[in-house]
mmCIF file of C-alpha atoms in Angstrom:
data_model
loop_
_atom_site.group_PDB
_atom_site.id
_atom_site.type_symbol
_atom_site.label_atom_id
_atom_site.label_comp_id
_atom_site.label_asym_id
_atom_site.label_seq_id
_atom_site.Cartn_x
_atom_site.Cartn_y
_atom_site.Cartn_z
ATOM 1 C CA MET A 1003 -5.433 1.026 -13.039
ATOM 2 C CA LYS A 1004 -1.776 0.696 -11.952
ATOM 3 C CA ARG A 1005 -1.186 -1.913 -9.893
ATOM 4 C CA LEU A 1006 2.123 -3.615 -8.474
ATOM 5 C CA PHE A 1007 2.675 -7.550 -7.350
ATOM 6 C CA LEU A 1008 5.784 -8.547 -5.449
ATOM 7 C CA ASP A 1009 6.815 -12.097 -5.759
ATOM 8 C CA CYS A 1010 8.656 -12.835 -1.947
ATOM 9 C CA GLN A 1011 9.761 -16.484 -2.873
ATOM 10 C CA MET A 1012 13.183 -15.315 -1.243
ATOM 11 C CA GLY A 1013 11.199 -12.963 1.808
ATOM 12 C CA ILE A 1014 11.450 -9.522 1.886
ATOM 13 C CA ALA A 1015 14.124 -6.660 3.041
ATOM 14 C CA GLY A 1016 14.317 -3.152 2.690
ATOM 15 C CA ASP A 1017 17.418 -2.902 0.664
ATOM 16 C CA MET A 1018 16.180 -5.535 -1.569
ATOM 17 C CA LEU A 1019 12.496 -3.849 -2.054
ATOM 18 C CA THR A 1020 14.400 -0.446 -2.836
ATOM 19 C CA ALA A 1021 16.323 -2.202 -5.471
ATOM 20 C CA THR A 1022 13.304 -3.893 -6.908
ATOM 21 C CA LEU A 1023 11.320 -0.183 -7.265
ATOM 22 C CA LEU A 1024 14.644 1.589 -8.710
ATOM 23 C CA GLY A 1025 14.089 -1.128 -11.258
ATOM 24 C CA LEU A 1026 10.565 0.406 -12.031
ATOM 25 C CA VAL A 1027 11.218 3.693 -12.297
ATOM 26 C CA ASP A 1028 12.510 5.242 -15.447
ATOM 27 C CA ASN A 1029 15.885 6.762 -14.729
ATOM 28 C CA PRO A 1030 17.559 4.698 -11.552
ATOM 29 C CA GLU A 1031 20.624 6.702 -11.550
ATOM 30 C CA MET A 1032 19.135 10.067 -11.384
ATOM 31 C CA TRP A 1033 16.762 8.458 -8.399
ATOM 32 C CA ILE A 1034 19.504 7.315 -6.450
ATOM 33 C CA GLN A 1035 21.274 10.863 -6.604
ATOM 34 C CA ARG A 1036 18.042 12.234 -5.432
ATOM 35 C CA LEU A 1037 18.321 9.852 -2.556
ATOM 36 C CA ASN A 1038 21.503 10.905 -1.702
ATOM 37 C CA GLN A 1039 20.666 14.462 -1.636
ATOM 38 C CA ILE A 1040 17.668 14.233 0.849
ATOM 39 C CA GLY A 1041 19.980 14.194 4.063
ATOM 40 C CA ILE A 1042 20.062 11.009 6.235
ATOM 41 C CA PRO A 1043 23.094 11.652 8.255
ATOM 42 C CA ASP A 1044 26.325 9.830 7.439
ATOM 43 C CA VAL A 1045 24.379 7.665 4.887
ATOM 44 C CA THR A 1046 24.860 7.160 1.448
ATOM 45 C CA TYR A 1047 23.012 4.895 -1.303
ATOM 46 C CA THR A 1048 25.013 3.159 -4.160
ATOM 47 C CA LEU A 1049 23.387 1.311 -6.780
ATOM 48 C CA ILE A 1050 24.995 -1.765 -8.340
ATOM 49 C CA PRO A 1051 23.608 -3.435 -11.283
ATOM 50 C CA LYS A 1052 23.565 -7.116 -10.611
ATOM 51 C CA GLU A 1053 22.938 -10.634 -12.529
ATOM 52 C CA ASP A 1054 22.548 -14.354 -11.167
ATOM 53 C CA LYS A 1055 21.751 -16.760 -13.014
ATOM 54 C CA GLY A 1056 20.639 -15.199 -16.268
ATOM 55 C CA LEU A 1057 18.255 -12.427 -14.084
ATOM 56 C CA GLN A 1058 19.741 -8.510 -14.517
ATOM 57 C CA GLY A 1059 18.717 -6.418 -11.720
ATOM 58 C CA TYR A 1060 20.130 -3.634 -9.662
ATOM 59 C CA ARG A 1061 21.546 -4.410 -5.299
ATOM 60 C CA VAL A 1062 21.393 -1.045 -3.776
ATOM 61 C CA ALA A 1063 23.956 -0.790 -0.940
ATOM 62 C CA VAL A 1064 23.452 1.499 2.221
ATOM 63 C CA THR A 1065 26.589 2.724 4.028
ATOM 64 C CA ILE A 1066 27.014 4.838 6.738
ATOM 65 C CA ASN A 1067 30.399 6.919 6.974
ATOM 66 C CA GLY A 1068 31.496 4.913 3.622
ATOM 67 C CA ILE A 1069 30.780 1.236 5.623
ATOM 68 C CA GLU A 1070 28.029 -0.990 4.460
ATOM 69 C CA GLU A 1071 25.829 -2.217 7.387
ATOM 70 C CA SER A 1072 26.381 -5.346 6.410
ATOM 71 C CA GLU A 1073 30.339 -5.363 7.406
ATOM 72 C CA HIS A 1074 29.408 -4.353 10.659
ATOM 73 C CA HIS A 1075 27.847 -7.501 11.194
ATOM 74 C CA LYS A 1076 30.417 -9.503 9.394
ATOM 75 C CA SER A 1077 32.288 -11.472 12.348
ATOM 76 C CA SER A 1078 28.695 -12.308 14.103
ATOM 77 C CA HIS A 1079 28.014 -15.169 12.072
ATOM 78 C CA HIS A 1080 24.722 -14.013 10.676
ATOM 79 C CA ASP A 1081 22.972 -16.151 8.515
ATOM 80 C CA ARG A 1082 21.168 -13.198 6.457
ATOM 81 C CA HIS A 1083 21.134 -12.138 3.349
ATOM 82 C CA HIS A 1084 20.152 -8.439 3.635
ATOM 83 C CA THR A 1085 21.289 -5.285 4.940
ATOM 84 C CA ASP A 1086 18.471 -3.967 7.409
ATOM 85 C CA HIS A 1087 19.667 -5.208 10.542
ATOM 86 C CA HIS A 1088 18.119 -2.730 13.312
ATOM 87 C CA HIS A 1089 16.046 -5.472 15.186
ATOM 88 C CA HIS A 1090 19.022 -7.344 16.267
ATOM 89 C CA ASP A 1091 20.224 -4.263 17.928
ATOM 90 C CA ALA A 1092 17.013 -2.614 19.195
ATOM 91 C CA HIS A 1093 16.084 -3.373 22.793
ATOM 92 C CA HIS A 1094 14.760 -1.099 25.724
ATOM 93 C CA GLU A 1095 18.133 -1.540 27.992
ATOM 94 C CA HIS A 1096 21.333 -0.642 27.092
ATOM 95 C CA ASN A 1097 22.920 -3.771 25.890
ATOM 96 C CA LYS A 1098 26.707 -3.588 25.090
ATOM 97 C CA HIS A 1099 27.491 -3.694 21.470
ATOM 98 C CA SER A 1100 27.783 -7.151 19.538
ATOM 99 C CA GLU A 1101 31.288 -8.127 18.783
ATOM 100 C CA ALA A 1102 30.626 -7.056 15.218
ATOM 101 C CA HIS A 1103 30.657 -3.589 16.231
ATOM 102 C CA GLY A 1104 33.805 -4.178 17.642
ATOM 103 C CA GLU A 1105 35.458 -4.132 14.753
ATOM 104 C CA HIS A 1106 34.714 -0.723 13.772
ATOM 105 C CA SER A 1107 34.885 1.178 17.358
ATOM 106 C CA GLU A 1108 34.834 4.898 15.712
ATOM 107 C CA HIS A 1109 31.445 3.649 14.654
ATOM 108 C CA HIS A 1110 30.261 3.305 18.180
ATOM 109 C CA MET A 1111 27.423 5.824 18.510
ATOM 110 C CA HIS A 1112 24.282 5.580 21.276
ATOM 111 C CA GLY A 1113 21.148 4.510 21.161
ATOM 112 C CA ARG A 1114 18.108 6.586 19.918
ATOM 113 C CA GLY A 1115 14.487 6.456 20.757
ATOM 114 C CA LEU A 1116 11.368 6.722 18.193
ATOM 115 C CA GLN A 1117 11.533 10.376 18.906
ATOM 116 C CA GLY A 1118 14.986 10.573 17.576
ATOM 117 C CA VAL A 1119 13.884 8.841 14.328
ATOM 118 C CA THR A 1120 11.154 11.123 13.721
ATOM 119 C CA ASP A 1121 13.476 13.749 14.246
ATOM 120 C CA ILE A 1122 15.752 12.526 11.567
ATOM 121 C CA ILE A 1123 12.902 11.964 9.134
ATOM 122 C CA ASN A 1124 11.107 15.178 9.620
ATOM 123 C CA SER A 1125 14.558 17.119 8.704
ATOM 124 C CA LEU A 1126 14.617 14.949 5.626
ATOM 125 C CA SER A 1127 13.719 16.625 1.860
ATOM 126 C CA ILE A 1128 10.989 14.653 1.058
ATOM 127 C CA SER A 1129 7.283 15.361 0.838
ATOM 128 C CA ASP A 1130 5.434 15.710 4.152
ATOM 129 C CA THR A 1131 3.073 12.178 3.232
ATOM 130 C CA CYS A 1132 6.698 10.555 2.928
ATOM 131 C CA LYS A 1133 7.649 11.815 6.096
ATOM 132 C CA GLN A 1134 4.443 10.599 7.787
ATOM 133 C CA SER A 1135 4.551 7.352 6.257
ATOM 134 C CA ALA A 1136 8.470 6.544 7.090
ATOM 135 C CA ILE A 1137 7.580 7.394 10.585
ATOM 136 C CA ASN A 1138 4.303 4.880 10.247
ATOM 137 C CA VAL A 1139 6.443 2.407 9.327
ATOM 138 C CA TYR A 1140 9.318 2.953 12.013
ATOM 139 C CA GLN A 1141 6.697 3.041 14.435
ATOM 140 C CA LEU A 1142 5.724 -0.707 13.368
ATOM 141 C CA VAL A 1143 9.107 -1.831 13.987
ATOM 142 C CA ALA A 1144 9.195 -0.176 17.417
ATOM 143 C CA GLN A 1145 5.423 -1.354 18.404
ATOM 144 C CA ALA A 1146 6.509 -4.957 17.328
ATOM 145 C CA GLU A 1147 9.976 -4.472 19.587
ATOM 146 C CA ALA A 1148 8.209 -3.060 22.630
ATOM 147 C CA LYS A 1149 5.982 -6.003 22.770
ATOM 148 C CA VAL A 1150 8.555 -8.788 22.064
ATOM 149 C CA HIS A 1151 10.218 -7.135 24.679
ATOM 150 C CA LYS A 1152 7.494 -6.499 27.302
ATOM 151 C CA SER A 1153 8.481 -2.718 27.194
ATOM 152 C CA THR A 1154 6.972 0.817 25.662
ATOM 153 C CA VAL A 1155 7.213 1.819 22.770
ATOM 154 C CA THR A 1156 9.060 5.562 24.406
ATOM 155 C CA GLN A 1157 11.561 3.042 25.996
ATOM 156 C CA ILE A 1158 12.774 1.200 22.982
ATOM 157 C CA HIS A 1159 16.499 2.591 21.504
ATOM 158 C CA PHE A 1160 17.737 1.288 18.378
ATOM 159 C CA HIS A 1161 21.501 1.174 17.835
ATOM 160 C CA GLU A 1162 22.282 4.188 15.736
ATOM 161 C CA LEU A 1163 24.099 1.908 12.584
ATOM 162 C CA GLY A 1164 20.941 -0.126 12.487
ATOM 163 C CA MET A 1165 18.543 2.882 13.160
ATOM 164 C CA LEU A 1166 20.058 4.622 10.088
ATOM 165 C CA ASP A 1167 19.975 1.606 7.986
ATOM 166 C CA ALA A 1168 16.200 1.008 8.534
ATOM 167 C CA ILE A 1169 15.221 4.779 7.863
ATOM 168 C CA ALA A 1170 17.624 4.554 4.797
ATOM 169 C CA ASP A 1171 15.677 1.659 3.371
ATOM 170 C CA ILE A 1172 12.068 2.502 4.731
ATOM 171 C CA VAL A 1173 12.723 6.570 3.255
ATOM 172 C CA ALA A 1174 13.838 4.753 -0.195
ATOM 173 C CA VAL A 1175 10.743 2.627 -0.465
ATOM 174 C CA CYS A 1176 8.448 5.513 0.732
ATOM 175 C CA VAL A 1177 9.683 8.028 -1.896
ATOM 176 C CA LEU A 1178 9.962 5.714 -4.733
ATOM 177 C CA LEU A 1179 6.494 4.456 -3.948
ATOM 178 C CA GLU A 1180 5.105 8.215 -4.043
ATOM 179 C CA GLU A 1181 6.997 8.325 -7.436
ATOM 180 C CA LEU A 1182 5.435 5.222 -9.004
ATOM 181 C CA ASN A 1183 2.288 5.851 -7.217
ATOM 182 C CA PHE A 1184 0.141 2.435 -7.497
ATOM 183 C CA ASP A 1185 -3.356 2.025 -7.548
ATOM 184 C CA GLU A 1186 -3.012 -1.707 -5.674
ATOM 185 C CA ILE A 1187 0.195 -3.214 -3.961
ATOM 186 C CA ILE A 1188 -0.323 -7.275 -4.124
ATOM 187 C CA ILE A 1189 2.116 -9.037 -1.982
ATOM 188 C CA SER A 1190 2.988 -12.697 -2.426
ATOM 189 C CA PRO A 1191 2.985 -15.186 0.696
ATOM 190 C CA ILE A 1192 6.367 -14.603 2.230
ATOM 191 C CA HIS A 1193 8.913 -16.896 2.564
ATOM 192 C CA VAL A 1194 10.214 -16.431 5.793
ATOM 193 C CA GLY A 1195 13.576 -18.984 5.675
ATOM 194 C CA THR A 1196 14.495 -21.330 8.687
ATOM 195 C CA GLY A 1197 16.993 -21.822 11.284
ATOM 196 C CA THR A 1198 18.456 -19.180 13.976
ATOM 197 C CA VAL A 1199 19.564 -16.217 13.930
ATOM 198 C CA HIS A 1200 22.005 -14.391 15.932
ATOM 199 C CA CYS A 1201 21.139 -11.154 18.159
ATOM 200 C CA ALA A 1202 21.977 -9.309 21.473
ATOM 201 C CA HIS A 1203 20.067 -11.568 23.221
ATOM 202 C CA GLY A 1204 21.389 -14.764 21.735
ATOM 203 C CA GLU A 1205 20.262 -17.258 19.319
ATOM 204 C CA LEU A 1206 16.469 -16.414 17.926
ATOM 205 C CA SER A 1207 14.649 -18.501 15.727
ATOM 206 C CA VAL A 1208 13.674 -17.702 12.369
ATOM 207 C CA PRO A 1209 11.557 -15.621 11.780
ATOM 208 C CA ALA A 1210 12.806 -13.347 15.094
ATOM 209 C CA PRO A 1211 9.863 -12.760 17.574
ATOM 210 C CA ALA A 1212 9.854 -9.411 16.105
ATOM 211 C CA THR A 1213 9.239 -9.976 12.891
ATOM 212 C CA MET A 1214 6.715 -12.544 13.391
ATOM 213 C CA GLU A 1215 4.836 -9.808 15.324
ATOM 214 C CA LEU A 1216 4.988 -7.592 12.173
ATOM 215 C CA LEU A 1217 3.523 -10.787 10.068
ATOM 216 C CA ALA A 1218 0.713 -11.120 12.167
ATOM 217 C CA GLY A 1219 -2.315 -11.663 9.653
ATOM 218 C CA ILE A 1220 -0.049 -11.940 6.492
ATOM 219 C CA PRO A 1221 0.376 -15.071 4.731
ATOM 220 C CA MET A 1222 3.851 -16.632 4.881
ATOM 221 C CA TYR A 1223 5.718 -19.826 4.758
ATOM 222 C CA ALA A 1224 9.010 -21.850 5.221
ATOM 223 C CA ASP A 1225 9.781 -24.450 2.410
ATOM 224 C CA TYR A 1226 12.919 -25.698 4.268
ATOM 225 C CA GLN A 1227 15.400 -25.694 1.252
ATOM 226 C CA ILE A 1228 16.842 -22.392 2.455
ATOM 227 C CA LYS A 1229 18.634 -21.975 5.800
ATOM 228 C CA GLY A 1230 18.582 -17.852 6.817
ATOM 229 C CA GLU A 1231 16.421 -15.562 7.731
ATOM 230 C CA LEU A 1232 14.547 -13.969 4.161
ATOM 231 C CA CYS A 1233 12.384 -12.092 5.838
ATOM 232 C CA THR A 1234 13.332 -8.682 7.988
ATOM 233 C CA PRO A 1235 11.493 -6.557 10.874
ATOM 234 C CA THR A 1236 11.957 -3.787 8.029
ATOM 235 C CA GLY A 1237 10.753 -5.620 4.877
ATOM 236 C CA ALA A 1238 7.846 -7.331 7.164
ATOM 237 C CA ALA A 1239 6.874 -3.558 8.302
ATOM 238 C CA LEU A 1240 7.373 -2.068 4.814
ATOM 239 C CA ALA A 1241 4.920 -5.133 3.649
ATOM 240 C CA LYS A 1242 2.258 -4.727 6.435
ATOM 241 C CA TYR A 1243 2.040 -0.881 5.673
ATOM 242 C CA PHE A 1244 1.896 -0.646 1.911
ATOM 243 C CA GLY A 1245 0.429 -4.061 0.959
ATOM 244 C CA THR A 1246 -3.223 -3.547 -0.321
ATOM 245 C CA ALA A 1247 -3.796 -7.400 -0.819
ATOM 246 C CA PHE A 1248 -1.826 -10.675 0.115
ATOM 247 C CA SER A 1249 -1.945 -13.347 -2.241
ATOM 248 C CA HIS A 1250 -0.433 -15.462 -5.124
ATOM 249 C CA MET A 1251 -0.134 -13.805 -8.412
ATOM 250 C CA PRO A 1252 -3.448 -12.705 -10.162
ATOM 251 C CA VAL A 1253 -4.077 -13.175 -13.541
ATOM 252 C CA MET A 1254 -2.470 -9.981 -14.758
ATOM 253 C CA THR A 1255 -0.649 -8.878 -17.836
ATOM 254 C CA PRO A 1256 2.737 -7.025 -16.847
ATOM 255 C CA THR A 1257 3.769 -4.172 -18.959
ATOM 256 C CA LYS A 1258 7.318 -4.035 -16.993
ATOM 257 C CA VAL A 1259 9.407 -6.582 -14.872
ATOM 258 C CA SER A 1260 12.084 -5.929 -12.230
ATOM 259 C CA TYR A 1261 14.617 -8.031 -10.141
ATOM 260 C CA GLY A 1262 15.604 -6.243 -6.804
ATOM 261 C CA PHE A 1263 18.672 -8.418 -5.470
ATOM 262 C CA GLY A 1264 19.856 -9.230 -1.584
ATOM 263 C CA THR A 1265 23.656 -9.509 -1.077
ATOM 264 C CA LYS A 1266 23.643 -13.162 0.290
ATOM 265 C CA GLN A 1267 24.190 -15.692 -2.932
ATOM 266 C CA PHE A 1268 22.016 -18.738 -2.721
ATOM 267 C CA GLU A 1269 20.960 -21.996 -4.852
ATOM 268 C CA ARG A 1270 18.620 -19.672 -6.626
ATOM 269 C CA PRO A 1271 18.251 -15.806 -7.439
ATOM 270 C CA ASN A 1272 17.668 -13.998 -4.037
ATOM 271 C CA CYS A 1273 15.846 -11.083 -5.394
ATOM 272 C CA ILE A 1274 12.051 -9.590 -4.930
ATOM 273 C CA ARG A 1275 10.606 -10.113 -8.492
ATOM 274 C CA ALA A 1276 7.862 -7.175 -9.002
ATOM 275 C CA PHE A 1277 5.374 -6.966 -12.060
ATOM 276 C CA ILE A 1278 3.922 -3.766 -13.028
ATOM 277 C CA GLU A 1279 0.129 -3.829 -14.980
ATOM 278 C CA ILE A 1280 -1.304 -1.043 -16.297
ATOM 279 C CA ASN A 1281 -4.432 -0.978 -17.512
ATOM 280 C CA ASN A 1282 -6.648 1.943 -18.727
ATOM 281 C CA ASP A 1283 -9.967 -0.532 -18.640
ATOM 282 C CA LEU A 1284 -10.461 0.116 -15.073
ATOM 283 C CA GLU A 1285 -11.497 -2.899 -12.252
ATOM 284 C CA ASP A 1286 -12.285 -2.142 -8.891
ATOM 285 C CA THR A 1287 -13.511 -4.125 -5.549
ATOM 286 C CA ILE A 1288 -16.296 -2.844 -3.591
ATOM 287 C CA ILE A 1289 -18.585 -3.693 -0.720
ATOM 288 C CA GLU A 1290 -22.199 -4.401 -1.199
ATOM 289 C CA MET A 1291 -24.124 -4.301 1.644
ATOM 290 C CA SER A 1292 -28.139 -5.370 2.403
ATOM 291 C CA CYS A 1293 -30.677 -5.984 4.650
ATOM 292 C CA ASN A 1294 -34.423 -6.529 4.811
ATOM 293 C CA LEU A 1295 -36.690 -3.877 6.450
ATOM 294 C CA ASP A 1296 -40.487 -4.703 7.145
ATOM 295 C CA ASP A 1297 -40.835 -2.468 10.176
ATOM 296 C CA MET A 1298 -40.398 1.155 8.898
ATOM 297 C CA THR A 1299 -42.389 3.464 7.438
ATOM 298 C CA PRO A 1300 -42.040 4.589 3.902
ATOM 299 C CA GLU A 1301 -40.974 8.210 5.423
ATOM 300 C CA GLU A 1302 -38.545 6.533 7.598
ATOM 301 C CA ILE A 1303 -36.507 4.540 4.859
ATOM 302 C CA GLY A 1304 -36.548 7.869 2.819
ATOM 303 C CA TYR A 1305 -34.798 9.800 5.436
ATOM 304 C CA ALA A 1306 -32.209 6.905 5.682
ATOM 305 C CA VAL A 1307 -31.621 6.582 2.460
ATOM 306 C CA GLU A 1308 -31.083 10.595 2.501
ATOM 307 C CA GLN A 1309 -28.479 10.269 5.344
ATOM 308 C CA LEU A 1310 -26.712 7.384 3.512
ATOM 309 C CA LEU A 1311 -26.189 9.591 0.072
ATOM 310 C CA LEU A 1312 -24.339 12.141 2.127
ATOM 311 C CA SER A 1313 -21.989 9.198 3.402
ATOM 312 C CA PRO A 1314 -19.246 7.837 1.531
ATOM 313 C CA ALA A 1315 -21.510 5.478 -0.121
ATOM 314 C CA LEU A 1316 -21.247 5.013 -3.987
ATOM 315 C CA ASP A 1317 -25.059 4.028 -4.584
ATOM 316 C CA VAL A 1318 -27.976 3.402 -2.302
ATOM 317 C CA PHE A 1319 -31.260 2.152 -3.470
ATOM 318 C CA THR A 1320 -34.332 0.407 -2.373
ATOM 319 C CA THR A 1321 -36.043 -2.828 -3.730
ATOM 320 C CA PRO A 1322 -39.482 -4.210 -2.833
ATOM 321 C CA ILE A 1323 -39.569 -7.511 -1.341
ATOM 322 C CA MET A 1324 -42.017 -9.995 -0.046
ATOM 323 C CA MET A 1325 -40.912 -11.609 3.426
ATOM 324 C CA LYS A 1326 -42.286 -14.606 5.343
ATOM 325 C CA LYS A 1327 -45.855 -15.157 4.962
ATOM 326 C CA GLN A 1328 -46.063 -12.709 2.350
ATOM 327 C CA ARG A 1329 -45.518 -9.972 4.347
ATOM 328 C CA PRO A 1330 -44.209 -6.515 2.266
ATOM 329 C CA GLY A 1331 -40.750 -5.402 3.221
ATOM 330 C CA THR A 1332 -38.162 -3.294 1.797
ATOM 331 C CA MET A 1333 -34.513 -4.179 0.915
ATOM 332 C CA LEU A 1334 -32.182 -1.781 1.657
ATOM 333 C CA THR A 1335 -28.369 -2.014 -0.763
ATOM 334 C CA VAL A 1336 -25.559 -0.070 -0.127
ATOM 335 C CA LEU A 1337 -22.279 0.254 -2.194
ATOM 336 C CA CYS A 1338 -18.974 1.320 -1.076
ATOM 337 C CA LYS A 1339 -15.692 1.623 -0.990
ATOM 338 C CA VAL A 1340 -13.756 -1.676 1.064
ATOM 339 C CA ASN A 1341 -11.804 1.549 3.041
ATOM 340 C CA ASP A 1342 -15.583 3.304 3.971
ATOM 341 C CA ILE A 1343 -17.243 0.085 4.964
ATOM 342 C CA ASP A 1344 -17.145 0.592 9.156
ATOM 343 C CA ASN A 1345 -18.410 4.010 8.342
ATOM 344 C CA VAL A 1346 -21.179 2.648 5.983
ATOM 345 C CA ARG A 1347 -22.028 -0.426 8.379
ATOM 346 C CA ASP A 1348 -22.670 1.989 11.436
ATOM 347 C CA LEU A 1349 -24.621 4.574 9.465
ATOM 348 C CA ILE A 1350 -27.277 1.581 8.274
ATOM 349 C CA PHE A 1351 -27.622 0.453 11.835
ATOM 350 C CA LYS A 1352 -28.249 3.874 13.267
ATOM 351 C CA HIS A 1353 -30.937 4.413 10.996
ATOM 352 C CA THR A 1354 -32.811 1.787 10.072
ATOM 353 C CA THR A 1355 -34.295 -0.616 12.633
ATOM 354 C CA SER A 1356 -32.083 -3.720 10.860
ATOM 355 C CA LEU A 1357 -30.646 -6.111 13.041
ATOM 356 C CA GLY A 1358 -28.227 -7.627 10.997
ATOM 357 C CA ILE A 1359 -26.496 -6.637 7.866
ATOM 358 C CA ARG A 1360 -25.462 -8.724 4.986
ATOM 359 C CA TYR A 1361 -21.974 -7.602 2.916
ATOM 360 C CA HIS A 1362 -19.800 -9.261 0.544
ATOM 361 C CA ARG A 1363 -17.175 -7.967 -1.828
ATOM 362 C CA CYS A 1364 -18.041 -7.291 -5.571
ATOM 363 C CA GLU A 1365 -15.144 -6.535 -8.578
ATOM 364 C CA ARG A 1366 -16.644 -4.354 -11.068
ATOM 365 C CA TYR A 1367 -15.557 -3.359 -14.052
ATOM 366 C CA ILE A 1368 -15.523 0.967 -14.618
ATOM 367 C CA LEU A 1369 -15.370 3.105 -17.283
ATOM 368 C CA SER A 1370 -12.628 5.706 -16.965
ATOM 369 C CA ARG A 1371 -14.699 8.920 -16.841
ATOM 370 C CA SER A 1372 -14.272 12.587 -17.569
ATOM 371 C CA ALA A 1373 -16.155 16.175 -17.520
ATOM 372 C CA GLY A 1374 -16.178 18.901 -20.071
ATOM 373 C CA ASP A 1375 -18.422 21.538 -20.609
ATOM 374 C CA ILE A 1376 -19.507 22.890 -24.325
ATOM 375 C CA ASP A 1377 -21.353 26.662 -25.223
ATOM 376 C CA TRP A 1378 -25.201 26.377 -26.854
ATOM 377 C CA GLU A 1379 -25.909 29.981 -27.939
ATOM 378 C CA GLY A 1380 -24.012 31.487 -24.979
ATOM 379 C CA ASN A 1381 -25.185 28.787 -22.322
ATOM 380 C CA ARG A 1382 -22.180 26.479 -20.614
ATOM 381 C CA ILE A 1383 -23.861 22.866 -20.909
ATOM 382 C CA ALA A 1384 -21.637 20.788 -18.458
ATOM 383 C CA PHE A 1385 -20.866 16.728 -19.723
ATOM 384 C CA LYS A 1386 -19.516 13.693 -19.199
ATOM 385 C CA THR A 1387 -17.210 11.551 -21.217
ATOM 386 C CA SER A 1388 -17.209 7.743 -20.315
ATOM 387 C CA SER A 1389 -14.639 5.285 -22.239
ATOM 388 C CA GLY A 1390 -12.930 1.991 -21.987
ATOM 389 C CA PHE A 1391 -13.784 -1.715 -23.274
ATOM 390 C CA GLY A 1392 -14.201 -0.784 -26.337
ATOM 391 C CA VAL A 1393 -16.544 1.990 -25.941
ATOM 392 C CA GLU A 1394 -16.549 5.742 -25.912
ATOM 393 C CA ARG A 1395 -20.287 8.089 -24.974
ATOM 394 C CA HIS A 1396 -20.886 11.207 -24.020
ATOM 395 C CA LYS A 1397 -23.825 12.441 -21.869
ATOM 396 C CA TYR A 1398 -25.075 15.925 -20.934
ATOM 397 C CA GLU A 1399 -25.489 16.637 -17.320
ATOM 398 C CA TYR A 1400 -29.467 16.781 -16.575
ATOM 399 C CA ASP A 1401 -29.199 19.996 -14.102
ATOM 400 C CA SER A 1402 -27.456 21.815 -16.962
ATOM 401 C CA LEU A 1403 -30.321 20.906 -19.820
ATOM 402 C CA ALA A 1404 -32.854 21.572 -17.447
ATOM 403 C CA ALA A 1405 -31.781 25.080 -16.546
ATOM 404 C CA ILE A 1406 -31.042 25.796 -19.949
ATOM 405 C CA ALA A 1407 -34.576 24.335 -21.254
ATOM 406 C CA LYS A 1408 -36.750 26.530 -18.604
ATOM 407 C CA GLN A 1409 -34.745 29.987 -19.791
ATOM 408 C CA ASN A 1410 -35.487 29.121 -23.354
ATOM 409 C CA ASP A 1411 -39.151 27.744 -22.694
ATOM 410 C CA MET A 1412 -38.223 24.500 -24.324
ATOM 411 C CA SER A 1413 -38.859 21.046 -23.564
ATOM 412 C CA LEU A 1414 -35.657 18.483 -22.797
ATOM 413 C CA LEU A 1415 -36.491 16.605 -25.669
ATOM 414 C CA ASP A 1416 -36.293 19.504 -27.983
ATOM 415 C CA LEU A 1417 -33.158 20.933 -26.300
ATOM 416 C CA LYS A 1418 -31.309 17.309 -27.238
ATOM 417 C CA ARG A 1419 -32.517 17.073 -30.475
ATOM 418 C CA GLN A 1420 -30.711 20.498 -31.219
ATOM 419 C CA LEU A 1421 -27.368 19.746 -29.242
ATOM 420 C CA ARG A 1422 -27.427 16.651 -31.405
ATOM 421 C CA LYS A 1423 -27.794 18.731 -34.751
ATOM 422 C CA LYS A 1424 -25.002 20.695 -33.307
ATOM 423 C CA GLU A 1425 -22.588 17.191 -32.994
ATOM 424 C CA ASP A 1426 -23.322 16.084 -36.391
#
C-alpha cells in the first residue's frame, strides 16, 4: 500500500502541487527536464529550490515565451499567491484583455475552446493515460466555467496565456502522479482564503464561482487569518479528479515528506505539505452488502449466488437465519470494492426478491499474495504464497492437486504428505 496525504492548510494550486510532487520523485531535476521535453508550445518549467521559515522545498516557475505567467497579471492588483490564473480569463464572450496583459502586447493571443486544449494535450509526448487524465481535468474546469456563465462547454473560450499555464500545471501533475503511482491520495480540508479577487468580470468573492463549483462535495474552510485566494480552479479540479478521500490526516507512518511552495509570501509558510507512506502490510476498504431472504427457493438463491460470483464481487456467501415468528430464512452477503458498489447492488436487486439492501464500509487487513508452481515427478503444481503482519504461508491449488491425485490414483492426503516430505 502506497498512499499520499496532501496537507492543504494554504490551499491548493497547480504550480504548488507540481512542486510538491517533484519533491517526492527520486530525481526532481531529471523530471523537470522531461517535462520540458513533452512539447507544450512556448512553455518552460523551472525548478527553484526554496526555503521559508526553516522549511526546505521547491517552487516551480512556468514561463510562456520566457515570461512567468504571474508577471502578465502584476498590474491588476491580484491578491493571489499562485500562478495558475486561467480562470479569470476564461469566459464565453470575447471580453477585452485586462490591463495586466497590456504590458506585454507582443504576447496577446486569441482564445481557444476546449477542442484546442484537447488538441494540444493529444500532441504531447506523454502516455495515453496521462493525456486522458489531463483532458478530463481541464474538462472539469471548462464545465465549471460554463455553469457559472450559463453557457455550454463548447462556447467557453480560454485566453491563450492562462490556458497554456493551466495545461502546464495539469499535465505536470498527471505525469508525476503516474510515476509515483499511489494506491490512495488523501486530501485534507482545503483552505480557500478570504477577500476578493480581480477578474475579467470585476471583483469576485473568494472562492471565485468556478472554484466553488469545483469544490462542491469537498471539505473546505476559511480561517479568516489569510487574505487572498488560496485555492485556484486548477487546484480544485486536480484535487477533485485525483483525490480518493478527503479528510484530516489519518494515522500514518510517513517514509517521505515534501514541501511545494507558491510564489507569494505570507506570515506562515505558503506550501502544500505531502506525506508518503509505503506499507507492505496491506490495508484495504471494501463494501459489505447484505439482505434477508425468506421467499426464495434454495435453487433461486443458488442461481443468484452463481451470478454474483461472476460479477466484480470479491466474495458471496449465505447464512441461515431465523426471521420474525421464527420463520427460517437466508441472509445473502456480498463483498465488493468501493468502485463496484453500484454494479453489485443492481445485480442483487435483479436476482433476488429483496426490497432493501444494507451496506457499510469495512476496513480490512490483507496479506500480500503471489503465485508460483513447483515440479513434482514431472507435474507442475500451482501454489499461492501469502505474507505480511509477521506471517508467511504457502497453499497448493486444489485443482492442481486433484488432477495429479487422480492421474496417480492417490488420495489428496497422500499427495500432500509426499509434498511436505519433499519440502523438508
